Amino acid sequence: GNLRAFGISAIEVVTASLLEDSYRWDRRNIGLVIGLIFLCCIPVRIVHKGVGDRIPVVVWIRMMSVTAIFGCLLLFSSACSFMASVRGMDCAGTLVLAGIVLFPTFYMGEALAVGIMHQ
């Protein structure tokens, strides 16, 4: 519950703030991108629903945690430099990619952990 709420809020606020202040994005575009990042939970949920029974919940939580850590690594400026050299992606794109990776995996992993807690 609370960890997920604080974590998700922090990702949303920092992403919006950086896109507006550092990269001079329009507020409408920021709102659209943040909304699309939130919608990335749907494919993660579909995958979980499709193969969830074949993989133990603890393994799902570990996979989501490792993927979320990878998303956190994309928040560093060195990841921005790396993505620029490898994929030609600017820092704003790397920040959005971090949100796409981090938000659904953090949300789903923490939701599964809370589910175990309430059993």
mmCIF file of C-alpha atoms in Angstrom:
data_model
loop_
_atom_site.group_PDB
_atom_site.id
_atom_site.type_symbol
_atom_site.label_atom_id
_atom_site.label_comp_id
_atom_site.label_asym_id
_atom_site.label_seq_id
_atom_site.Cartn_x
_atom_site.Cartn_y
_atom_site.Cartn_z
ATOM 1 C CA GLY A 1 0.000 0.000 0.000
ATOM 2 C CA ASN A 2 1.938 2.988 1.274
ATOM 3 C CA LEU A 3 5.285 2.117 -0.300
ATOM 4 C CA ARG A 4 3.620 1.753 -3.680
ATOM 5 C CA ALA A 5 1.749 5.042 -3.289
ATOM 6 C CA PHE A 6 4.879 6.988 -2.317
ATOM 7 C CA GLY A 7 7.043 5.343 -4.968
ATOM 8 C CA ILE A 8 4.569 5.844 -7.791
ATOM 9 C CA SER A 9 3.891 9.439 -6.764
ATOM 10 C CA ALA A 10 7.614 10.166 -6.645
ATOM 11 C CA ILE A 11 8.160 8.726 -10.125
ATOM 12 C CA GLU A 12 5.275 10.734 -11.540
ATOM 13 C CA VAL A 13 6.243 14.038 -9.916
ATOM 14 C CA VAL A 14 9.956 13.832 -10.689
ATOM 15 C CA THR A 15 9.313 12.820 -14.296
ATOM 16 C CA ALA A 16 6.849 15.655 -14.835
ATOM 17 C CA SER A 17 9.086 18.181 -13.113
ATOM 18 C CA LEU A 18 12.205 17.220 -15.067
ATOM 19 C CA LEU A 19 10.395 17.109 -18.399
ATOM 20 C CA GLU A 20 8.948 20.565 -17.789
ATOM 21 C CA ASP A 21 11.909 22.341 -16.173
ATOM 22 C CA SER A 22 14.976 20.662 -17.676
ATOM 23 C CA TYR A 23 13.702 19.600 -21.102
ATOM 24 C CA ARG A 24 11.111 22.348 -21.690
ATOM 25 C CA TRP A 25 8.257 20.012 -22.590
ATOM 26 C CA ASP A 26 4.718 21.334 -22.879
ATOM 27 C CA ARG A 27 2.430 20.432 -19.953
ATOM 28 C CA ARG A 28 -0.077 18.705 -22.242
ATOM 29 C CA ASN A 29 2.608 16.474 -23.689
ATOM 30 C CA ILE A 30 3.859 15.688 -20.189
ATOM 31 C CA GLY A 31 0.352 14.700 -19.077
ATOM 32 C CA LEU A 32 -0.068 12.515 -22.145
ATOM 33 C CA VAL A 33 3.285 10.772 -21.627
ATOM 34 C CA ILE A 34 2.644 10.219 -17.907
ATOM 35 C CA GLY A 35 -0.759 8.740 -18.755
ATOM 36 C CA LEU A 36 0.799 6.439 -21.345
ATOM 37 C CA ILE A 37 3.420 5.365 -18.801
ATOM 38 C CA PHE A 38 0.593 4.447 -16.414
ATOM 39 C CA LEU A 39 -1.066 2.420 -19.179
ATOM 40 C CA CYS A 40 2.087 0.290 -19.431
ATOM 41 C CA CYS A 41 0.715 -1.598 -16.426
ATOM 42 C CA ILE A 42 -1.838 -3.246 -18.717
ATOM 43 C CA PRO A 43 0.632 -5.388 -20.734
ATOM 44 C CA VAL A 44 2.456 -6.370 -17.531
ATOM 45 C CA ARG A 45 -0.848 -7.426 -15.979
ATOM 46 C CA ILE A 46 -1.838 -9.362 -19.126
ATOM 47 C CA VAL A 47 1.459 -11.260 -19.052
ATOM 48 C CA HIS A 48 1.049 -11.953 -15.339
ATOM 49 C CA LYS A 49 -2.519 -13.129 -15.832
ATOM 50 C CA GLY A 50 -1.505 -15.358 -18.752
ATOM 51 C CA VAL A 51 1.456 -17.141 -17.177
ATOM 52 C CA GLY A 52 1.040 -16.207 -13.521
ATOM 53 C CA ASP A 53 0.000 -19.670 -12.399
ATOM 54 C CA ARG A 54 3.099 -21.307 -13.856
ATOM 55 C CA ILE A 55 5.543 -19.094 -11.964
ATOM 56 C CA PRO A 56 5.499 -18.838 -8.149
ATOM 57 C CA VAL A 57 4.511 -15.448 -6.711
ATOM 58 C CA VAL A 58 7.896 -15.043 -5.026
ATOM 59 C CA VAL A 59 9.623 -15.446 -8.411
ATOM 60 C CA TRP A 60 7.263 -12.840 -9.910
ATOM 61 C CA ILE A 61 8.171 -10.419 -7.134
ATOM 62 C CA ARG A 62 11.883 -11.031 -7.720
ATOM 63 C CA MET A 63 11.533 -10.548 -11.500
ATOM 64 C CA MET A 64 9.580 -7.332 -11.013
ATOM 65 C CA SER A 65 12.117 -6.076 -8.456
ATOM 66 C CA VAL A 66 15.105 -6.751 -10.710
ATOM 67 C CA THR A 67 13.360 -5.077 -13.632
ATOM 68 C CA ALA A 68 12.453 -2.086 -11.441
ATOM 69 C CA ILE A 69 16.097 -1.791 -10.380
ATOM 70 C CA PHE A 70 17.058 -1.739 -14.061
ATOM 71 C CA GLY A 71 14.504 1.060 -14.537
ATOM 72 C CA CYS A 72 16.090 2.958 -11.646
ATOM 73 C CA LEU A 73 19.483 2.675 -13.332
ATOM 74 C CA LEU A 74 18.011 4.499 -16.327
ATOM 75 C CA LEU A 75 17.448 7.533 -14.087
ATOM 76 C CA PHE A 76 21.195 8.218 -13.798
ATOM 77 C CA SER A 77 22.897 10.694 -16.125
ATOM 78 C CA SER A 78 25.376 7.999 -17.188
ATOM 79 C CA ALA A 79 22.421 6.002 -18.557
ATOM 80 C CA CYS A 80 21.418 9.078 -20.543
ATOM 81 C CA SER A 81 24.902 9.267 -22.059
ATOM 82 C CA PHE A 82 24.898 5.540 -22.777
ATOM 83 C CA MET A 83 21.472 5.618 -24.450
ATOM 84 C CA ALA A 84 22.521 8.641 -26.502
ATOM 85 C CA SER A 85 25.587 6.828 -27.812
ATOM 86 C CA VAL A 86 23.887 3.461 -28.413
ATOM 87 C CA ARG A 87 20.343 4.373 -29.481
ATOM 88 C CA GLY A 88 20.581 8.090 -30.255
ATOM 89 C CA MET A 89 18.010 8.749 -27.510
ATOM 90 C CA ASP A 90 18.043 12.101 -25.741
ATOM 91 C CA CYS A 91 17.889 12.424 -21.954
ATOM 92 C CA ALA A 92 14.157 13.125 -21.940
ATOM 93 C CA GLY A 93 13.589 9.889 -23.857
ATOM 94 C CA THR A 94 15.746 7.987 -21.386
ATOM 95 C CA LEU A 95 13.709 9.456 -18.533
ATOM 96 C CA VAL A 96 10.466 8.360 -20.195
ATOM 97 C CA LEU A 97 11.928 4.893 -20.826
ATOM 98 C CA ALA A 98 12.859 4.695 -17.136
ATOM 99 C CA GLY A 99 9.244 5.445 -16.252
ATOM 100 C CA ILE A 100 7.969 2.851 -18.722
ATOM 101 C CA VAL A 101 10.178 0.187 -17.149
ATOM 102 C CA LEU A 102 9.984 1.315 -13.538
ATOM 103 C CA PHE A 103 6.340 2.187 -13.001
ATOM 104 C CA PRO A 104 4.579 -1.059 -13.986
ATOM 105 C CA THR A 105 7.189 -3.363 -12.497
ATOM 106 C CA PHE A 106 7.370 -1.463 -9.201
ATOM 107 C CA TYR A 107 3.585 -1.284 -9.027
ATOM 108 C CA MET A 108 3.018 -4.962 -9.832
ATOM 109 C CA GLY A 109 5.842 -6.300 -7.655
ATOM 110 C CA GLU A 110 4.688 -4.331 -4.642
ATOM 111 C CA ALA A 111 1.047 -5.303 -5.252
ATOM 112 C CA LEU A 112 2.027 -8.980 -5.292
ATOM 113 C CA ALA A 113 4.024 -8.542 -2.080
ATOM 114 C CA VAL A 114 1.079 -6.871 -0.358
ATOM 115 C CA GLY A 115 -1.135 -9.699 -1.591
ATOM 116 C CA ILE A 116 1.125 -12.242 0.091
ATOM 117 C CA MET A 117 1.131 -10.146 3.239
ATOM 118 C CA HIS A 118 -2.655 -10.232 3.430
ATOM 119 C CA GLN A 119 -2.956 -14.006 3.032
#
